[in-house]
Amino acid sequence: MAEQEFDYDLFVIGAGSGGVRASRIAASHGARVAVAEEYRVGGTCVIRGCVPKKLLVYGSHFAEELQDAANYGWTVEKMSFDWPTLRDAVLKDVDRLNTAYTSTLENNKVERFLERATVTGPNTVRLGGSGREISARYILVATGAWPVMPDFPGNEHCITSNEVFHLENLPKRVVISGAGYIAMEFAGIFNALGCHVTVVNRSETILRGYDESLRDRLLQITMARGIEYKFNCPFEKVEKQADGSLQVFLAGQPDPLAADIVLVATGRLPKTDGLGLETAGIELGAQGEIPVDDHGRTACDSIYAVGDVTNRVQLTPIAIREGHAFADRVFGGKDTSVSYDCIPSAVFSQPPLAGVGLTESQARQAFGGNIKVYSSDFRPMKNIFGHRPERGLYKMIVEATSERVLGIHMIGPEAPEILQAAAIAVKAGLTKADFDATVALHPSMAEELVLMR
């Protein structure tokens, strides 16, 4: 098919963070672009993920801060909480962001199809609603990932992070399956709002992949705050009772757990079901991911993929960078690539933790004994009038010979906000001496970064 015979230069399947960025940048390079999205524009992060979840985190913080206010001389009378007010405010902001993302596409003259699209060949897609077949010089798949719902009796009574934002009422008893970042973030939210929370995990490890010292600290703090844990306890079944409550049966446990909701947060897999990629000779990976090369190209030269659907790094900023790099390379003639080194990440648990670079365990595996670990274990000033004994912990991992910083990891109030600046230093290859030479900003929690010993 000759290039001028294509309906579009680029057809994007999925209008999440990666798809929207790729569409906008490709259009800015003069490409004729269309995007198909079967639900709402914005993707997981904006519609049912990090943004609304972070707003719930902010909302839940007031429970603690209003209690602390009395110690600062404030009188707060008739303190109460109304879940529908918070829920509706969050959903209203989701509507605002959906409109903003839609406007971005419109302003860049990207045509939108609000229906499902599937691949029917190397250069063609079919729209599910109208049945229309469209041709494109390039196809970009950016359909993201979807929550995993394990197969066990009664799983139809459970919800995932997709549905949790729409709860009619605030539950009194919450059972959460899983102990990754989604599970720990919602555990903190519900616990702060006064719910009884039980975290159930198949293994004995929370937040696998994060620094062990931070994981241990978070476990201690959340247990002190009233979150209960059941480790090495796979789900057997969930039964719904006559009053609408749930009974959760766990392997090795004699008595079931009573719950009002059961939130399953056991991971996310690439959303590739029924996409038709086999029509273009593309075989999916073991987790349903789309295999791609360093530039996002699949086994079919005209089809690319970015973001969570590739199962490389499931982070919104990475999807955005991959989408941008794809558009610059394919339509802008720029030799753009994405670096996956020193990616900062955070868990908005309560308290939050954040890290960049190698953990202590990873550094020991990579460098043997040739590392040094500096740390600061302190009580944040913010906690003093709150009468909370919780302590913050910052760690710096360095290569012993050069003292180049290999990783920084921290848990404590505002840790993610502080880490973003520190991540620049790690990415730039700065040394412990560079941190030591920087004057501390006092009094602050961030000053601990330049005071670690």
XYZ file of C-alpha atoms in Angstrom:
453
model
C 0.000 0.000 0.000
C 1.511 3.305 -1.016
C 2.128 5.810 1.771
C -0.376 8.346 0.391
C -3.112 5.704 0.422
C -3.119 5.399 4.222
C -5.990 7.040 6.067
C -3.561 8.207 8.759
C 0.158 8.361 9.352
C -0.351 7.076 12.887
C -3.215 5.247 14.546
C -2.939 4.909 18.331
C -4.894 2.299 20.266
C -5.343 3.593 23.802
C -5.527 7.189 25.029
C -3.643 6.871 28.286
C -0.537 8.797 29.247
C 1.715 7.142 26.659
C -0.830 7.185 23.844
C -1.820 10.818 24.366
C 1.804 11.983 24.501
C 2.727 10.028 21.377
C -0.329 11.390 19.538
C 0.400 14.989 20.485
C 4.092 14.889 19.606
C 3.525 13.017 16.334
C 0.899 15.599 15.342
C 3.311 18.412 16.200
C 5.720 16.883 13.671
C 3.011 17.119 11.008
C 1.670 13.574 11.136
C -2.011 12.810 10.545
C -2.985 11.095 13.789
C -6.037 9.294 15.127
C -6.529 7.616 18.486
C -9.114 5.091 19.660
C -10.142 4.802 23.300
C -12.978 2.573 24.449
C -13.541 4.215 27.838
C -12.253 7.684 28.760
C -9.249 9.760 27.732
C -6.448 9.811 30.288
C -5.744 6.162 31.004
C -5.220 4.303 34.258
C -3.189 6.998 36.012
C -5.739 9.746 35.484
C -9.012 7.805 35.531
C -8.541 4.934 37.979
C -5.024 5.037 39.332
C -2.342 7.295 40.724
C -4.134 10.647 40.524
C -7.463 9.769 42.199
C -5.617 7.497 44.635
C -3.276 10.311 45.671
C -6.305 12.545 46.265
C -7.726 9.870 48.575
C -4.378 9.808 50.381
C -4.569 13.585 50.885
C -8.142 13.286 52.115
C -7.273 10.559 54.597
C -4.367 12.581 56.051
C -6.802 15.025 57.619
C -7.832 12.434 60.197
C -4.353 12.599 61.675
C -3.754 16.298 61.083
C -7.021 17.419 62.649
C -6.170 15.424 65.757
C -2.701 17.013 65.857
C -4.191 20.490 65.453
C -5.242 20.621 69.117
C -1.606 20.295 70.150
C -0.852 23.403 68.124
C -3.589 25.401 69.848
C -6.456 24.840 67.426
C -9.955 23.936 68.545
C -11.689 21.698 66.040
C -15.299 21.031 66.983
C -17.755 18.456 65.676
C -15.119 16.660 63.623
C -16.692 14.096 61.301
C -16.028 12.506 57.938
C -18.348 11.962 54.971
C -17.109 9.426 52.413
C -19.475 10.465 49.571
C -18.146 14.032 49.754
C -14.539 12.904 49.301
C -15.459 10.281 46.711
C -17.473 12.711 44.597
C -14.800 15.414 44.810
C -12.219 12.933 43.535
C -14.458 11.745 40.705
C -15.179 15.348 39.758
C -11.463 15.957 39.369
C -11.231 12.839 37.210
C -13.876 14.416 34.964
C -11.799 17.586 34.807
C -8.687 15.685 33.782
C -10.594 13.667 31.185
C -11.723 16.973 29.654
C -8.192 18.378 29.801
C -6.678 15.361 28.038
C -9.446 15.447 25.436
C -8.714 19.124 24.813
C -5.035 18.331 24.339
C -5.896 15.927 21.535
C -8.381 18.331 19.962
C -5.957 21.263 20.120
C -3.368 19.180 18.301
C -5.894 18.101 15.650
C -5.785 14.446 16.679
C -8.967 12.664 15.621
C -10.636 10.627 18.381
C -12.706 7.476 18.121
C -14.436 6.603 21.416
C -14.691 2.909 20.704
C -12.555 -0.198 20.880
C -10.063 -0.782 18.092
C -8.387 -4.047 17.148
C -5.506 -4.816 14.800
C -6.470 -6.588 11.578
C -3.116 -6.498 9.829
C 0.254 -4.713 9.702
C -1.386 -1.457 8.639
C -5.063 -1.803 9.487
C -7.373 -1.596 12.474
C -11.090 -2.160 12.898
C -13.364 -0.074 15.119
C -15.582 -2.250 17.281
C -18.621 -0.011 17.371
C -18.985 0.941 13.728
C -17.037 -1.932 12.185
C -15.116 0.596 10.117
C -11.679 -0.490 8.927
C -8.937 2.142 8.949
C -5.451 2.058 7.477
C -2.350 3.683 8.935
C 1.296 3.857 8.060
C 2.127 3.084 11.688
C 0.077 1.618 14.528
C 0.964 2.302 18.167
C -0.493 0.075 20.881
C -0.755 1.844 24.248
C -3.540 -0.050 25.996
C -1.811 -0.244 29.382
C -2.388 -2.921 32.004
C -5.383 -4.300 33.883
C -5.797 -5.591 37.463
C -5.380 -9.331 37.960
C -8.306 -11.183 39.534
C -7.116 -14.636 40.668
C -9.379 -17.604 40.123
C -10.925 -18.743 43.409
C -14.505 -19.468 44.495
C -16.335 -16.247 45.250
C -13.976 -13.904 43.410
C -17.049 -12.270 41.874
C -17.727 -10.747 45.290
C -14.355 -8.983 45.314
C -13.313 -5.663 43.796
C -10.100 -4.330 42.286
C -8.525 -0.880 42.268
C -10.769 -0.082 39.281
C -13.925 -0.198 41.394
C -12.653 1.034 44.747
C -13.100 4.701 43.819
C -16.844 4.212 43.391
C -17.800 2.648 46.732
C -21.262 3.721 47.841
C -20.331 3.760 51.532
C -17.147 3.659 53.570
C -16.687 0.046 54.707
C -16.037 -0.755 58.342
C -13.962 -3.869 57.617
C -11.583 -4.119 54.661
C -9.619 -7.186 53.624
C -6.906 -6.531 51.046
C -5.312 -9.331 49.060
C -1.720 -8.548 48.120
C 1.083 -6.479 49.645
C 2.421 -4.492 46.703
C 2.222 -0.735 46.310
C -1.496 -0.644 45.424
C -2.375 -2.822 48.413
C -0.243 -0.836 50.851
C -1.522 2.521 49.619
C -5.180 1.566 50.012
C -4.430 -0.094 53.345
C -3.133 3.258 54.573
C -6.104 5.171 53.168
C -8.766 2.953 54.713
C -6.897 2.649 58.013
C -6.608 6.445 58.324
C -10.327 6.827 57.586
C -11.169 4.556 60.502
C -11.710 1.204 58.793
C -10.399 -2.046 60.232
C -7.880 -3.238 57.648
C -6.394 -6.702 57.212
C -3.701 -7.258 54.583
C -3.486 -10.855 53.359
C -0.467 -11.996 51.367
C 0.635 -15.302 49.851
C 4.235 -14.663 50.933
C 5.789 -12.987 53.970
C 7.141 -9.968 52.103
C 5.544 -6.577 51.537
C 6.658 -4.269 48.725
C 8.997 -6.722 47.054
C 11.765 -4.828 45.251
C 12.043 -1.971 47.730
C 14.854 -1.684 50.246
C 14.438 -4.198 53.050
C 15.065 -1.694 55.852
C 12.279 0.559 54.573
C 9.891 -2.370 54.188
C 10.549 -3.444 57.762
C 10.037 0.093 59.050
C 6.743 0.476 57.185
C 5.531 -2.874 58.499
C 6.282 -1.859 62.092
C 4.601 1.531 61.750
C 1.472 0.268 60.016
C 1.031 -2.516 62.554
C 1.271 0.079 65.328
C -1.413 2.067 63.513
C -3.746 -0.910 63.650
C -3.332 -2.641 60.281
C -3.327 -6.418 60.696
C -1.368 -8.801 58.482
C -1.888 -12.415 57.494
C 1.238 -13.740 55.796
C 1.659 -16.992 53.868
C -2.127 -17.223 53.585
C -3.497 -17.821 50.071
C -7.201 -17.189 49.533
C -9.349 -20.330 49.477
C -12.775 -18.795 48.905
C -15.009 -15.814 49.627
C -18.629 -16.291 50.646
C -21.310 -13.613 50.656
C -23.623 -13.569 53.672
C -27.336 -12.775 53.843
C -26.610 -9.278 55.190
C -24.240 -8.510 52.297
C -21.059 -8.948 54.324
C -18.290 -11.321 53.238
C -16.478 -14.233 54.811
C -12.887 -14.715 53.606
C -11.453 -18.214 54.021
C -7.657 -18.493 54.062
C -5.427 -21.530 53.746
C -4.127 -22.655 57.115
C -6.477 -20.409 59.089
C -9.218 -22.055 61.164
C -11.567 -19.072 61.175
C -12.646 -16.875 58.232
C -12.158 -13.108 58.175
C -15.275 -10.942 58.220
C -15.270 -8.106 55.701
C -17.502 -5.510 54.108
C -15.306 -5.333 51.027
C -12.473 -7.481 49.710
C -10.001 -5.558 47.572
C -7.806 -7.726 45.367
C -4.522 -5.976 44.609
C -2.279 -8.779 43.422
C -0.756 -7.097 40.396
C -1.541 -5.892 36.901
C -1.004 -7.571 33.539
C -0.763 -6.037 30.047
C -4.189 -5.426 28.502
C -3.730 -7.249 25.227
C -6.670 -9.645 25.201
C -8.506 -9.637 21.882
C -6.301 -6.986 20.272
C -5.736 -9.096 17.157
C -1.964 -8.702 17.147
C -1.564 -12.211 15.746
C -2.944 -10.882 12.420
C 0.286 -8.907 12.107
C 2.535 -11.790 13.137
C 3.071 -10.565 16.722
C 3.301 -13.209 19.439
C 2.644 -12.132 23.008
C 4.979 -12.868 25.909
C 4.328 -15.129 28.884
C 2.496 -12.394 30.799
C 0.542 -11.228 27.773
C 3.010 -8.434 27.095
C 3.966 -7.159 23.652
C 7.671 -7.846 23.029
C 9.450 -4.771 21.667
C 12.992 -3.648 20.912
C 14.782 -0.695 22.514
C 12.712 1.718 20.431
C 9.320 0.133 21.054
C 9.104 -1.680 17.714
C 7.357 -5.048 17.654
C 8.023 -8.051 15.399
C 5.989 -6.156 12.794
C 7.937 -3.130 11.532
C 4.847 -0.929 11.252
C 3.518 -1.626 14.758
C 4.977 -0.209 17.970
C 3.998 -0.415 21.637
C 4.703 1.773 24.652
C 3.865 1.820 28.337
C 2.523 -0.892 30.623
C 1.407 -3.055 27.710
C 5.086 -3.923 27.136
C 5.502 -4.909 30.817
C 8.925 -3.313 31.001
C 8.428 -0.636 33.670
C 4.848 -0.032 34.787
C 5.147 3.662 35.611
C 3.247 6.562 34.065
C 6.322 8.788 33.535
C 7.987 5.937 31.643
C 4.964 5.515 29.353
C 5.059 9.255 28.665
C 8.770 9.201 27.845
C 8.377 6.138 25.642
C 5.476 7.723 23.762
C 7.410 10.945 23.290
C 10.562 9.134 22.145
C 8.573 7.036 19.670
C 6.983 10.095 18.063
C 10.263 12.008 17.909
C 12.100 9.088 16.357
C 9.472 7.985 13.829
C 8.010 11.352 12.838
C 10.540 13.943 13.994
C 13.724 12.415 12.680
C 15.341 12.563 16.112
C 17.537 9.807 17.530
C 15.639 9.749 20.815
C 15.786 6.897 23.296
C 14.646 6.229 26.858
C 17.025 5.495 29.718
C 15.794 2.999 32.276
C 18.594 3.636 34.765
C 17.932 5.337 38.090
C 14.153 5.537 37.797
C 12.714 7.022 40.998
C 9.606 5.444 42.440
C 7.408 5.968 45.473
C 4.735 4.237 47.499
C 2.162 6.645 48.910
C 1.654 4.525 51.975
C 1.299 6.140 55.389
C 4.058 7.094 55.947
C 5.255 7.134 52.329
C 8.492 5.662 51.096
C 10.551 6.367 48.002
C 13.721 5.158 46.368
C 16.032 5.549 43.403
C 18.909 3.412 42.208
C 20.173 0.211 43.809
C 18.868 -1.070 47.117
C 21.409 -2.304 49.644
C 20.726 -5.911 48.654
C 21.016 -5.161 44.938
C 24.256 -3.240 45.478
C 25.811 -6.119 47.429
C 24.913 -8.515 44.647
C 26.415 -6.198 42.017
C 29.493 -4.960 43.904
C 30.076 -7.630 46.527
C 31.569 -6.080 49.658
C 32.719 -2.972 47.824
C 29.901 -0.755 49.050
C 29.214 1.549 51.972
C 25.854 2.266 53.554
C 25.131 5.599 55.209
C 21.908 6.272 57.062
C 19.935 8.657 59.211
C 17.326 7.292 61.615
C 15.422 10.234 63.062
C 12.124 11.407 64.479
C 10.542 13.890 62.047
C 9.712 17.228 63.655
C 6.218 16.901 62.185
C 5.547 13.956 64.515
C 6.641 15.589 67.772
C 3.410 17.448 68.575
C 1.447 14.513 67.213
C 2.876 12.393 70.033
C 3.796 9.695 67.517
C 7.028 7.790 68.123
C 7.318 6.940 64.399
C 10.787 7.488 63.016
C 11.972 8.313 59.540
C 14.810 6.421 57.883
C 17.045 7.612 55.041
C 19.683 5.386 53.443
C 22.431 6.120 50.973
C 24.239 3.290 49.183
C 27.627 4.155 47.687
C 30.380 2.351 45.797
C 33.184 2.125 48.365
C 36.149 3.089 46.189
C 34.761 6.110 44.361
C 31.926 6.841 46.834
C 29.623 7.342 43.849
C 26.046 7.219 45.078
C 24.349 4.052 43.831
C 20.993 4.512 45.517
C 18.979 6.594 47.962
C 15.988 5.214 49.847
C 13.800 6.899 52.421
C 10.653 6.521 54.487
C 8.983 9.367 56.326
C 6.686 12.340 55.787
C 6.999 13.845 52.286
C 9.643 11.299 51.272
C 8.530 11.232 47.591
C 8.701 15.039 47.327
C 12.220 15.042 48.755
C 13.451 12.121 46.676
C 12.698 13.757 43.316
C 15.559 16.233 43.765
C 17.842 13.556 45.199
C 17.167 11.370 42.161
C 18.807 13.997 39.958
C 22.005 13.635 41.971
C 21.980 9.842 41.682
C 21.271 10.000 37.949
C 24.137 12.487 37.530
C 26.579 10.141 39.279
C 27.398 12.458 42.191
C 29.384 11.235 45.185
C 28.869 11.191 48.922
C 31.387 14.042 49.097
C 29.112 16.151 46.874
C 26.292 15.661 49.368
C 28.605 16.389 52.322
C 29.751 19.633 50.684
C 26.169 20.889 50.460
C 24.973 23.043 53.347
C 21.980 21.616 55.199
C 18.633 23.375 54.929
C 17.588 23.619 58.574
C 15.180 22.759 60.069
C 13.858 20.290 57.517
C 13.620 16.561 56.970
C 15.447 16.972 53.651
C 18.606 18.091 55.461
C 19.121 14.494 56.560
C 20.254 13.817 52.978
C 23.462 15.769 53.593
C 23.934 14.655 57.207
C 23.982 10.872 56.821
C 26.790 9.043 58.550
